[in-house]
Short mmCIF file of C-alpha atoms in Angstrom, two decimals:
data_model
loop_
_atom_site.label_atom_id
_atom_site.label_comp_id
_atom_site.label_asym_id
_atom_site.label_seq_id
_atom_site.Cartn_x
_atom_site.Cartn_y
_atom_site.Cartn_z
CA MET A 1 0.00 0.00 0.00
CA ASN A 2 1.31 3.47 -0.88
CA ILE A 3 0.98 6.79 0.90
CA GLU A 4 -1.85 7.89 -1.40
CA PHE A 5 -3.85 4.76 -0.55
CA ASN A 6 -3.35 5.32 3.19
CA LYS A 7 -4.38 8.95 2.87
CA ASN A 8 -7.55 7.99 0.98
CA GLU A 9 -8.31 5.32 3.54
CA ASP A 10 -8.00 7.75 6.44
CA VAL A 11 -10.26 10.34 4.78
CA ASN A 12 -12.94 7.85 3.71
CA LYS A 13 -13.03 6.04 7.05
CA GLN A 14 -13.46 9.43 8.74
CA LEU A 15 -16.41 10.14 6.42
CA VAL A 16 -17.96 6.79 7.34
CA TYR A 17 -17.41 7.54 11.03
CA GLU A 18 -19.20 10.88 10.54
CA LEU A 19 -22.05 9.05 8.78
CA LYS A 20 -22.50 6.59 11.63
CA THR A 21 -22.31 9.37 14.23
CA ARG A 22 -25.01 11.35 12.44
CA LEU A 23 -27.18 8.25 12.12
CA LYS A 24 -26.94 7.61 15.88
CA LYS A 25 -28.33 11.09 16.46
CA ILE A 26 -31.11 10.51 13.91
CA TYR A 27 -32.05 7.24 15.63
CA LEU A 28 -32.81 9.17 18.84
CA GLY A 29 -35.85 10.66 17.09
CA GLY A 30 -37.47 13.35 19.20
CA GLY A 31 -35.08 12.81 22.11
CA GLU A 32 -34.96 10.94 25.41
CA LYS A 33 -37.62 13.04 27.15
CA ASN A 34 -40.22 12.35 24.45
CA ALA A 35 -39.17 8.70 24.32
CA ALA A 36 -39.74 8.38 28.07
CA LYS A 37 -43.29 9.73 27.66
CA GLN A 38 -44.05 6.98 25.12
CA LYS A 39 -42.59 4.35 27.44
CA GLU A 40 -44.78 5.55 30.31
CA LYS A 41 -47.80 4.66 28.18
CA GLY A 42 -46.48 1.11 27.76
CA LYS A 43 -45.57 1.68 24.12
CA LEU A 44 -42.54 0.56 22.17
CA LEU A 45 -40.71 3.22 20.16
CA ALA A 46 -40.90 3.14 16.34
CA ARG A 47 -37.49 1.52 15.84
CA GLU A 48 -38.14 -0.92 18.70
CA ARG A 49 -41.37 -1.97 17.00
CA ILE A 50 -39.54 -2.66 13.76
CA ALA A 51 -36.76 -4.55 15.55
CA TYR A 52 -39.36 -6.72 17.30
CA LEU A 53 -41.33 -7.30 14.09
CA ILE A 54 -38.59 -8.35 11.68
CA ASP A 55 -36.97 -11.78 11.68
CA LYS A 56 -34.11 -12.22 14.13
CA ASP A 57 -30.64 -11.54 12.66
CA SER A 58 -32.17 -10.48 9.33
CA ASN A 59 -31.23 -7.40 7.31
CA PHE A 60 -33.24 -4.20 7.39
CA LEU A 61 -32.65 -1.70 4.59
CA GLU A 62 -33.75 1.72 5.79
CA VAL A 63 -35.13 4.21 3.28
CA GLY A 64 -34.85 7.92 3.99
CA ALA A 65 -33.11 7.93 7.38
CA PHE A 66 -31.84 11.47 6.70
CA THR A 67 -35.13 12.80 5.33
CA ALA A 68 -35.76 16.38 6.55
CA ASP A 69 -32.30 16.51 8.17
CA GLY A 70 -31.48 20.18 8.71
CA MET A 71 -34.97 21.25 7.69
CA TYR A 72 -37.85 22.72 9.74
CA ALA A 73 -35.50 24.43 12.19
CA GLU A 74 -38.17 26.97 13.12
CA GLN A 75 -40.48 24.09 14.09
CA GLY A 76 -37.81 22.44 16.23
CA GLY A 77 -36.66 19.96 13.57
CA CYS A 78 -38.19 16.74 12.32
CA PRO A 79 -35.66 13.84 12.46
CA SER A 80 -36.28 11.24 9.75
CA ALA A 81 -39.42 13.26 8.90
CA GLY A 82 -41.09 11.62 11.91
CA VAL A 83 -41.43 8.22 10.25
CA VAL A 84 -39.16 5.18 9.89
CA CYS A 85 -39.37 3.28 6.58
CA GLY A 86 -37.49 0.35 5.13
CA ILE A 87 -37.42 -3.10 3.60
CA GLY A 88 -37.33 -5.90 6.15
CA TYR A 89 -38.12 -9.60 6.47
CA VAL A 90 -41.21 -10.67 8.39
CA SER A 91 -41.79 -14.43 8.67
CA GLY A 92 -39.31 -14.87 5.85
CA ARG A 93 -41.13 -12.47 3.52
CA GLN A 94 -39.69 -9.19 2.29
CA CYS A 95 -41.97 -6.26 3.24
CA MET A 96 -42.02 -2.49 3.23
CA ILE A 97 -42.44 -1.34 6.83
CA VAL A 98 -43.66 2.19 7.65
CA ALA A 99 -43.64 3.20 11.33
CA ASN A 100 -44.64 6.64 12.65
CA ASP A 101 -42.27 8.01 15.28
CA ALA A 102 -44.49 9.51 17.99
CA THR A 103 -41.45 11.05 19.71
CA VAL A 104 -41.25 13.57 16.85
CA LYS A 105 -44.10 16.09 17.16
CA ALA A 106 -46.45 13.23 18.18
CA GLY A 107 -45.85 11.64 14.78
CA ALA A 108 -47.35 14.64 12.96
CA TRP A 109 -47.05 14.83 9.18
CA PHE A 110 -44.73 17.48 7.75
CA PRO A 111 -44.36 18.03 3.98
CA MET A 112 -41.30 15.76 3.87
CA THR A 113 -43.20 13.11 5.87
CA ALA A 114 -45.67 12.86 3.02
CA LYS A 115 -42.88 12.69 0.44
CA LYS A 116 -41.15 9.92 2.38
CA ASN A 117 -44.34 7.89 2.83
CA LEU A 118 -45.06 8.20 -0.87
CA ARG A 119 -41.53 7.01 -1.67
CA ALA A 120 -42.06 3.97 0.57
CA GLN A 121 -45.33 3.20 -1.22
CA GLU A 122 -43.67 3.68 -4.60
CA ILE A 123 -41.01 1.10 -3.74
CA ALA A 124 -43.72 -1.29 -2.53
CA MET A 125 -45.81 -0.82 -5.68
CA GLU A 126 -42.87 -1.22 -8.08
CA ASN A 127 -41.75 -4.42 -6.38
CA ARG A 128 -45.15 -5.73 -5.24
CA LEU A 129 -43.95 -5.82 -1.63
CA PRO A 130 -46.50 -6.28 1.17
CA VAL A 131 -46.77 -3.12 3.27
CA ILE A 132 -46.98 -3.03 7.06
CA TYR A 133 -48.03 0.30 8.57
CA LEU A 134 -47.33 0.82 12.28
CA VAL A 135 -49.57 3.82 12.86
CA ASP A 136 -49.00 6.32 15.67
CA SER A 137 -49.62 9.83 14.39
CA ALA A 138 -51.42 13.01 15.38
CA GLY A 139 -52.11 13.76 11.71
CA VAL A 140 -51.14 16.75 9.57
CA TYR A 141 -48.89 19.41 11.14
CA LEU A 142 -51.47 22.18 10.86
CA PRO A 143 -49.13 25.22 10.65
CA MET A 144 -47.84 23.78 7.34
CA GLN A 145 -51.10 22.29 6.05
CA ASP A 146 -50.90 24.24 2.77
CA GLU A 147 -47.68 22.38 1.91
CA ILE A 148 -49.03 18.91 2.63
CA PHE A 149 -52.76 18.79 2.00
CA PRO A 150 -54.15 19.55 -1.48
CA ASP A 151 -51.61 18.84 -4.22
CA LYS A 152 -51.06 15.69 -6.29
CA GLU A 153 -47.99 14.52 -4.38
CA HIS A 154 -49.39 15.49 -0.96
CA PHE A 155 -51.15 13.63 1.84
CA GLY A 156 -54.17 12.45 -0.16
CA ARG A 157 -51.99 10.61 -2.66
CA MET A 158 -51.19 8.10 0.05
CA PHE A 159 -54.81 7.00 0.36
CA ARG A 160 -55.08 6.82 -3.41
CA ASN A 161 -52.07 4.47 -3.33
CA ASN A 162 -53.76 2.39 -0.60
CA ALA A 163 -56.67 1.83 -2.96
CA ILE A 164 -54.49 1.10 -6.00
CA MET A 165 -52.34 -1.43 -4.12
CA SER A 166 -55.37 -3.19 -2.68
CA ALA A 167 -56.88 -3.49 -6.16
CA GLU A 168 -53.61 -4.91 -7.48
CA GLY A 169 -53.39 -7.53 -4.74
CA ILE A 170 -50.48 -5.97 -2.87
CA VAL A 171 -51.15 -6.88 0.76
CA GLN A 172 -51.36 -4.02 3.29
CA ILE A 173 -51.64 -4.61 7.03
CA SER A 174 -52.06 -1.75 9.50
CA ALA A 175 -51.54 -1.71 13.24
CA ILE A 176 -53.06 1.24 15.11
CA MET A 177 -50.61 1.57 17.99
CA GLY A 178 -51.31 5.14 19.04
CA ALA A 179 -53.23 8.11 17.74
CA CYS A 180 -54.74 7.96 14.28
CA VAL A 181 -56.63 11.15 13.55
CA ALA A 182 -58.65 12.89 10.82
CA GLY A 183 -57.54 12.15 7.25
CA GLY A 184 -54.86 9.84 8.63
CA ALA A 185 -57.64 7.54 9.85
CA TYR A 186 -58.21 6.43 6.27
CA LEU A 187 -54.74 4.90 5.90
CA PRO A 188 -55.21 1.90 8.24
CA ILE A 189 -58.86 1.41 7.31
CA MET A 190 -58.03 1.40 3.58
CA SER A 191 -55.52 -1.37 4.28
CA ASP A 192 -56.61 -4.98 3.80
CA GLU A 193 -56.51 -5.69 7.53
CA ALA A 194 -56.39 -3.38 10.54
CA MET A 195 -55.59 -4.19 14.14
CA ILE A 196 -55.55 -1.96 17.19
CA VAL A 197 -53.79 -1.94 20.56
CA ASP A 198 -56.14 -1.59 23.53
CA LYS A 199 -55.94 1.61 25.61
CA THR A 200 -53.14 3.19 23.51
CA GLY A 201 -54.57 2.92 19.99
CA SER A 202 -57.40 5.15 18.80
CA VAL A 203 -58.83 6.11 15.43
CA PHE A 204 -61.41 8.77 14.57
CA LEU A 205 -62.09 11.49 12.04
CA ALA A 206 -62.33 14.09 14.81
CA GLY A 207 -61.09 13.93 18.40
CA SER A 208 -63.17 14.73 21.46
CA TYR A 209 -62.25 18.44 21.52
CA LEU A 210 -63.20 18.94 17.88
CA VAL A 211 -66.42 16.94 18.31
CA LYS A 212 -67.48 19.19 21.19
CA SER A 213 -66.59 22.27 19.16
CA ALA A 214 -68.38 21.06 16.03
CA ILE A 215 -71.57 19.47 17.36
CA GLY A 216 -71.53 20.08 21.11
CA GLU A 217 -71.22 16.41 22.08
CA GLU A 218 -69.08 15.57 25.10
CA VAL A 219 -67.29 12.25 24.73
CA ASP A 220 -63.85 10.91 25.69
CA ASN A 221 -61.42 9.65 23.05
CA GLU A 222 -61.55 6.02 24.19
CA THR A 223 -65.34 5.88 23.84
CA LEU A 224 -65.14 7.81 20.60
CA GLY A 225 -62.59 5.66 18.83
CA GLY A 226 -60.73 3.23 21.10
CA ALA A 227 -60.09 -0.47 20.59
CA THR A 228 -63.30 -1.68 22.22
CA THR A 229 -65.41 0.74 20.18
CA HIS A 230 -63.93 -0.27 16.85
CA CYS A 231 -63.63 -4.01 17.48
CA GLU A 232 -67.01 -4.52 19.18
CA ILE A 233 -69.31 -1.71 18.03
CA SER A 234 -68.25 -0.11 14.72
CA GLY A 235 -66.42 -3.11 13.27
CA VAL A 236 -63.85 -0.72 11.80
CA THR A 237 -60.85 -2.77 13.04
CA ASP A 238 -60.34 -6.52 12.70
CA TYR A 239 -58.15 -7.47 15.67
CA LYS A 240 -57.75 -6.16 19.22
CA HIS A 241 -54.49 -6.70 21.11
CA PRO A 242 -53.49 -5.96 24.72
CA ASN A 243 -50.06 -4.45 23.90
CA ASP A 244 -47.58 -3.66 21.15
CA GLN A 245 -45.84 -7.02 21.34
CA ALA A 246 -49.06 -9.03 20.92
CA CYS A 247 -50.03 -6.82 17.98
CA LEU A 248 -46.68 -7.34 16.25
CA ASP A 249 -46.84 -11.10 16.92
CA SER A 250 -50.21 -11.13 15.16
CA ILE A 251 -48.73 -9.42 12.11
CA ARG A 252 -45.93 -11.99 11.99
CA ASN A 253 -48.50 -14.78 12.13
CA ILE A 254 -50.55 -13.31 9.28
CA MET A 255 -47.41 -12.78 7.18
CA SER A 256 -46.42 -16.42 7.68
CA MET A 257 -49.56 -17.49 5.83
CA LEU A 258 -49.20 -15.34 2.71
CA GLY A 259 -49.03 -17.17 -0.60
CA ALA A 260 -45.72 -17.14 -2.43
CA PRO A 261 -45.08 -14.14 -4.70
CA GLN A 262 -44.67 -14.50 -8.45
CA ASN A 263 -41.10 -14.68 -9.69
CA ALA A 264 -39.71 -12.22 -12.24
CA GLY A 265 -37.03 -14.71 -13.21
CA PHE A 266 -33.82 -12.79 -12.53
CA ASP A 267 -30.92 -15.20 -12.44
CA ARG A 268 -29.22 -16.05 -9.17
CA VAL A 269 -26.58 -18.60 -8.23
CA LYS A 270 -24.87 -19.32 -4.94
CA PRO A 271 -23.46 -16.00 -3.62
CA ALA A 272 -19.71 -15.53 -3.33
CA LYS A 273 -17.58 -12.81 -1.80
CA PRO A 274 -15.24 -10.72 -4.00
CA LYS A 275 -11.71 -12.14 -4.19
CA GLU A 276 -10.32 -8.64 -3.76
CA LYS A 277 -10.68 -7.18 -0.26
CA GLU A 278 -13.82 -5.06 0.05
CA GLU A 279 -12.21 -2.95 2.79
CA GLU A 280 -9.75 -1.63 0.20
CA LEU A 281 -12.57 0.47 -1.26
CA TYR A 282 -11.67 3.08 1.36
CA GLY A 283 -8.13 3.38 0.01
CA ILE A 284 -9.00 3.33 -3.69
CA LEU A 285 -11.53 6.16 -3.84
CA PRO A 286 -9.50 9.42 -3.84
CA ASP A 287 -9.77 11.94 -1.02
CA ASN A 288 -10.36 14.62 -3.67
CA ARG A 289 -13.27 14.40 -6.13
CA ASP A 290 -11.10 15.68 -9.01
CA LYS A 291 -8.40 12.99 -8.74
CA PRO A 292 -8.35 10.03 -11.16
CA TYR A 293 -8.72 6.37 -10.22
CA GLU A 294 -9.49 3.07 -11.93
CA ILE A 295 -13.19 2.19 -11.68
CA LEU A 296 -12.42 -1.50 -12.25
CA ASP A 297 -10.64 -1.47 -8.88
CA ILE A 298 -13.99 -0.48 -7.34
CA ILE A 299 -16.02 -2.98 -9.38
CA ASN A 300 -13.70 -5.87 -8.50
CA ARG A 301 -14.38 -5.25 -4.81
CA LEU A 302 -18.16 -5.25 -5.28
CA VAL A 303 -18.78 -8.27 -7.52
CA ASP A 304 -18.70 -11.98 -6.72
CA GLN A 305 -15.30 -13.60 -7.15
CA SER A 306 -14.12 -10.22 -8.52
CA GLU A 307 -15.17 -11.53 -11.94
CA PHE A 308 -16.31 -8.95 -14.49
CA GLU A 309 -17.11 -9.63 -18.16
CA GLU A 310 -16.35 -6.26 -19.75
CA TYR A 311 -18.39 -5.18 -22.78
CA LYS A 312 -16.61 -3.38 -25.68
CA LYS A 313 -13.51 -3.01 -23.55
CA GLY A 314 -11.45 -0.97 -26.02
CA TYR A 315 -14.28 1.28 -27.19
CA GLY A 316 -15.89 4.25 -25.47
CA GLN A 317 -13.57 3.95 -22.50
CA SER A 318 -14.98 6.81 -20.40
CA ILE A 319 -17.83 4.45 -19.46
CA VAL A 320 -17.19 0.88 -18.35
CA CYS A 321 -19.95 -1.66 -19.01
CA GLY A 322 -20.08 -5.35 -18.28
CA LEU A 323 -21.73 -8.38 -16.73
CA ALA A 324 -21.08 -9.69 -13.22
CA ARG A 325 -22.81 -11.13 -10.17
CA ILE A 326 -23.54 -9.39 -6.89
CA ASP A 327 -24.48 -11.70 -4.02
CA GLY A 328 -25.30 -14.32 -6.64
CA TRP A 329 -27.58 -12.08 -8.73
CA ALA A 330 -26.69 -11.50 -12.38
CA VAL A 331 -26.26 -7.76 -13.05
CA GLY A 332 -25.25 -5.44 -15.85
CA ILE A 333 -22.96 -2.69 -14.58
CA VAL A 334 -22.64 0.79 -16.11
CA ALA A 335 -19.89 2.82 -14.44
CA ASN A 336 -18.04 6.08 -15.10
CA GLN A 337 -14.29 5.81 -15.66
CA ARG A 338 -12.03 8.35 -13.92
CA LYS A 339 -8.52 7.13 -14.79
CA VAL A 340 -5.77 8.73 -16.88
CA VAL A 341 -5.05 6.82 -20.09
CA LYS A 342 -2.35 7.09 -22.73
CA SER A 343 -3.53 6.98 -26.30
CA LYS A 344 -1.91 7.66 -29.67
CA LYS A 345 -2.93 11.29 -29.19
CA GLY A 346 -1.17 11.53 -25.84
CA GLU A 347 -2.21 11.40 -22.20
CA MET A 348 -5.90 11.80 -21.50
CA GLN A 349 -7.91 11.89 -18.27
CA PHE A 350 -11.50 10.76 -18.53
CA GLY A 351 -12.51 12.39 -15.25
CA GLY A 352 -16.02 10.96 -15.35
CA VAL A 353 -16.88 12.80 -18.58
CA ILE A 354 -19.19 10.99 -21.01
CA TYR A 355 -17.99 11.07 -24.64
CA SER A 356 -20.05 10.23 -27.73
CA ASP A 357 -18.62 6.76 -28.18
CA SER A 358 -19.15 5.98 -24.49
CA ALA A 359 -22.79 7.09 -24.62
CA ASP A 360 -23.33 4.94 -27.71
CA LYS A 361 -21.73 1.93 -26.00
CA ALA A 362 -23.75 2.37 -22.81
CA ALA A 363 -27.03 2.68 -24.75
CA ARG A 364 -26.32 -0.56 -26.62
CA PHE A 365 -25.36 -2.34 -23.39
CA ILE A 366 -28.56 -1.21 -21.66
CA MET A 367 -30.58 -2.54 -24.60
CA ASN A 368 -28.76 -5.87 -24.36
CA CYS A 369 -29.50 -6.19 -20.63
CA ASN A 370 -33.17 -5.52 -21.30
CA GLN A 371 -33.20 -8.22 -23.94
CA LYS A 372 -31.55 -10.70 -21.55
CA LYS A 373 -33.67 -9.66 -18.53
CA ILE A 374 -30.63 -8.68 -16.47
CA PRO A 375 -31.03 -5.94 -13.77
CA LEU A 376 -28.85 -2.85 -14.22
CA VAL A 377 -26.50 -1.27 -11.67
CA PHE A 378 -25.24 2.28 -12.29
CA LEU A 379 -22.11 3.42 -10.45
CA GLN A 380 -22.10 7.20 -10.73
CA ASP A 381 -19.03 9.39 -10.65
CA VAL A 382 -19.90 11.65 -13.54
CA THR A 383 -19.11 15.29 -14.33
CA GLY A 384 -21.37 15.43 -17.39
CA PHE A 385 -21.12 15.09 -21.16
CA MET A 386 -18.09 16.32 -23.11
CA VAL A 387 -18.41 19.87 -24.41
CA GLY A 388 -16.59 21.90 -27.07
CA SER A 389 -16.75 22.24 -30.86
CA ARG A 390 -15.21 18.84 -31.55
CA SER A 391 -17.84 17.08 -29.41
CA GLU A 392 -20.71 19.14 -30.78
CA HIS A 393 -19.63 18.46 -34.35
CA GLY A 394 -19.37 14.77 -33.47
CA GLY A 395 -23.00 14.69 -32.32
CA ILE A 396 -22.61 14.49 -28.54
CA ILE A 397 -26.21 15.70 -28.04
CA LYS A 398 -27.52 12.94 -30.32
CA ASP A 399 -25.47 10.21 -28.64
CA GLY A 400 -26.28 11.53 -25.17
CA ALA A 401 -29.97 11.53 -26.04
CA LYS A 402 -29.64 7.94 -27.21
CA MET A 403 -28.25 6.89 -23.83
CA VAL A 404 -30.87 8.88 -21.88
CA ASN A 405 -33.59 7.32 -24.04
CA ALA A 406 -32.33 3.80 -23.31
CA VAL A 407 -32.18 4.51 -19.56
CA ALA A 408 -35.65 6.07 -19.51
CA ASN A 409 -37.30 3.21 -21.39
CA SER A 410 -35.46 0.36 -19.67
CA VAL A 411 -37.92 -2.14 -18.16
CA VAL A 412 -35.50 -4.22 -16.11
CA PRO A 413 -35.00 -2.93 -12.55
CA LYS A 414 -32.30 -0.29 -12.18
CA PHE A 415 -30.20 0.46 -9.09
CA THR A 416 -28.00 3.52 -8.71
CA ILE A 417 -25.08 4.07 -6.36
CA VAL A 418 -23.58 7.57 -6.33
CA LEU A 419 -19.89 7.07 -5.54
CA GLY A 420 -18.63 10.57 -6.23
CA ASN A 421 -19.72 13.35 -8.55
CA SER A 422 -23.20 13.42 -10.02
CA TYR A 423 -23.36 16.53 -12.15
CA GLY A 424 -25.73 17.90 -14.77
CA ALA A 425 -27.03 15.70 -17.55
CA GLY A 426 -24.59 13.05 -16.41
CA ASN A 427 -26.88 12.48 -13.43
CA TYR A 428 -29.74 11.80 -15.86
CA ALA A 429 -27.84 9.52 -18.22
CA MET A 430 -26.49 7.49 -15.31
CA CYS A 431 -29.99 6.88 -13.93
CA GLY A 432 -30.49 9.67 -11.42
CA LYS A 433 -33.63 9.93 -9.31
CA ALA A 434 -35.74 11.24 -12.21
CA TYR A 435 -35.16 7.99 -14.13
CA ASP A 436 -36.88 5.68 -11.66
CA PRO A 437 -34.12 3.57 -10.13
CA ARG A 438 -35.75 1.03 -7.83
CA LEU A 439 -33.26 2.19 -5.20
CA ILE A 440 -30.70 5.01 -5.24
CA TYR A 441 -28.10 5.30 -2.47
CA ALA A 442 -25.02 7.48 -2.06
CA TRP A 443 -21.62 6.96 -0.52
CA PRO A 444 -20.43 9.67 1.92
CA THR A 445 -18.14 10.90 -0.90
CA ALA A 446 -21.06 11.80 -3.20
CA LYS A 447 -21.69 15.28 -4.60
CA ILE A 448 -24.92 16.01 -6.46
CA ALA A 449 -25.41 19.27 -8.36
CA VAL A 450 -26.01 20.81 -11.77
CA MET A 451 -22.24 21.44 -12.08
CA GLY A 452 -19.04 21.37 -10.05
CA GLY A 453 -18.58 23.81 -7.19
CA SER A 454 -15.73 25.91 -8.63
CA GLN A 455 -17.43 26.39 -12.02
CA ALA A 456 -20.78 27.19 -10.42
CA ALA A 457 -19.29 29.61 -7.90
CA LYS A 458 -17.47 31.59 -10.63
CA THR A 459 -20.63 31.76 -12.73
CA LEU A 460 -22.74 32.86 -9.76
CA LEU A 461 -20.06 35.41 -8.82
CA GLN A 462 -20.23 37.00 -12.27
CA ILE A 463 -24.02 37.30 -11.97
CA GLN A 464 -23.83 38.81 -8.48
CA GLU A 465 -21.05 41.24 -9.44
CA ALA A 466 -23.05 42.45 -12.45
CA SER A 467 -26.04 43.05 -10.17
CA LEU A 468 -23.97 45.02 -7.64
CA LYS A 469 -22.26 47.09 -10.34
CA ALA A 470 -25.68 47.93 -11.80
CA LYS A 471 -26.51 49.43 -8.41
CA GLY A 472 -23.36 51.52 -8.54
CA GLU A 473 -21.34 49.52 -6.00
CA VAL A 474 -17.56 49.25 -6.40
CA ILE A 475 -16.20 45.69 -6.30
CA THR A 476 -12.71 45.64 -4.79
CA PRO A 477 -10.50 42.55 -5.06
CA GLU A 478 -11.11 41.95 -1.33
CA LYS A 479 -14.88 42.21 -1.82
CA GLU A 480 -14.66 39.82 -4.78
CA MET A 481 -12.81 37.23 -2.68
CA GLU A 482 -15.36 37.60 0.10
CA LEU A 483 -18.26 37.12 -2.31
CA LEU A 484 -16.58 34.12 -3.93
CA LYS A 485 -16.04 32.41 -0.58
CA GLU A 486 -19.62 33.10 0.50
CA ILE A 487 -21.03 31.72 -2.77
CA THR A 488 -18.70 28.70 -2.78
CA ASP A 489 -19.54 27.76 0.82
CA ARG A 490 -23.28 28.05 0.16
CA TYR A 491 -23.08 26.07 -3.07
CA ASP A 492 -20.85 23.36 -1.57
CA SER A 493 -23.28 22.91 1.35
CA GLN A 494 -26.00 22.15 -1.20
CA THR A 495 -23.96 19.47 -3.01
CA THR A 496 -23.32 17.18 -0.03
CA PRO A 497 -24.95 13.73 0.16
CA TYR A 498 -26.69 14.86 3.37
CA TYR A 499 -28.39 17.73 1.57
CA ALA A 500 -29.54 15.30 -1.13
CA ALA A 501 -30.68 12.67 1.38
CA SER A 502 -32.63 15.20 3.46
CA ARG A 503 -34.69 15.99 0.35
CA LEU A 504 -34.98 12.35 -0.75
CA TRP A 505 -33.00 12.87 -3.94
CA VAL A 506 -31.33 9.66 -2.77
CA ASP A 507 -32.85 6.95 -0.56
CA GLY A 508 -29.98 7.10 1.88
CA ILE A 509 -26.25 7.34 2.53
CA ILE A 510 -24.35 4.12 3.11
CA ASP A 511 -20.96 2.84 4.12
CA PRO A 512 -19.39 1.57 0.84
CA LEU A 513 -19.22 -1.88 2.47
CA GLU A 514 -23.05 -1.97 2.48
CA THR A 515 -23.29 -1.60 -1.31
CA ARG A 516 -23.60 -5.31 -2.04
CA LYS A 517 -26.39 -5.67 0.55
CA VAL A 518 -28.37 -2.75 -0.91
CA ILE A 519 -28.17 -4.11 -4.45
CA SER A 520 -28.91 -7.70 -3.43
CA MET A 521 -31.95 -6.79 -1.31
CA GLY A 522 -33.14 -4.51 -4.09
CA ILE A 523 -33.00 -7.22 -6.74
CA GLU A 524 -34.63 -9.71 -4.37
CA ALA A 525 -37.50 -7.23 -3.98
CA ALA A 526 -37.69 -6.60 -7.73
CA ASN A 527 -37.79 -10.34 -8.38
CA GLN A 528 -41.28 -10.37 -6.81
CA SER A 529 -42.64 -8.16 -9.60
CA PRO A 530 -42.66 -9.81 -13.06
CA ILE A 531 -41.87 -7.50 -16.00
CA THR A 532 -45.04 -6.80 -17.95
CA LYS A 533 -43.87 -3.97 -20.22
CA LYS A 534 -41.97 -4.50 -23.44
CA PHE A 535 -38.68 -2.66 -23.92
CA ASN A 536 -38.96 -0.08 -26.69
CA VAL A 537 -36.64 2.90 -27.06
CA GLY A 538 -38.96 4.83 -29.35
CA VAL A 539 -37.42 7.24 -31.86
CA ILE A 540 -33.64 7.57 -31.69
CA GLN A 541 -31.53 9.30 -34.31
CA THR A 542 -28.66 7.16 -35.54
#
């Protein structure tokens, strides 16, 4: 190992340490004081409920842990958007689990809570995963109701999805384990089965205070919508349980009786570890996002037996494509190349730029994987498409469009891992969030933006200087440096993986050593949803 490797390793391990430290804070939810209040009521916390529900020693893939991180400061923050979501195994069956965190504003729904719940439902619908809702929510956060209530991607969309999933035979089970109020009452009752915990669970369209205000009736919440009311009088709920544990045991029992899902037919053999040491990923990825490295060194530490069948190896070298296996699953990999190469024309650094020949190669490879029914994995470290007169004359826009078209129309499941840069149209071509990857996760080294920080800062500086000069202000060299630093710092803060994860541009941030697990669990989920659409790229200029 050389000094550069050791330096990279130190930097990347520190980034992973920071990730895990931030996650520990997120896992505390609304804090110890609020947690203690839930415990006094005899309730388990959201993450404790999930831990009790899922199979012992099984994997749980969390979705959106950093959602709303750094947002809603004026409201006191909203860790994980007040809801815990993820793919877990219950009685051996993969499920999407959605659990309200009552320690965060009593589980109230913020705008990002709705977005996160909709993302969880989207994953469930795409992969035909059963959904388990662990409901404990005070409903919409009223001071922000205009940002969560009426629009297409707001609160009501969730109930629409309940209905669509039920009609499509995607099982939904709800457990009312705390408050369930107003519009939120529809979620568990639109599920296929609903159970309720005695004394702590309640469900009604309007609580006792609102009932008295609206119609003058005086009634307590338990009589209005408690477990006894809904299991013995209204018939709204199907099962009544004495505590959280009994309720979760009941869900496990029901899940154990589900019929087997259909199989999409993705190929899997006995899993094998990479021959190359996975831990060396930390030393290979440079400490600086502009430095070159060999992407095959990354791939060989992610794929089984470190075996990679490279497609068109000598052509379009700024993108590497090929076939491999990850945890036994057959995959097609599309990855950006960052190394320096020597050609007949001299030394050349690819730097994650997509050239015309590379875009053409990637489009053809994507088509081949669709024909063979092989899931696609995109490893992003892309700065965009090549610019300049030579590229424009060579038809870079046409070839780029061809690649984007192939990605957009691909019918096999796609999975995206953002290793480093994810800039501009490169984000799109390499299956960014807008192109429907089944899962998209980032390493702590990721940067997501329309362009690199230095270029963006200089452009923004020119715009700001022109505005100030128009007002008659004199820009001294010192003032220019001050403005540049201010703009750069602000822009850089918006390109971090945490900024992206807080807004659900990615499903989460992971330790690079978790990459194989994410992809494997994702393909296992996708394998429960047979492909029904035919691959067709539409009109592409050749």
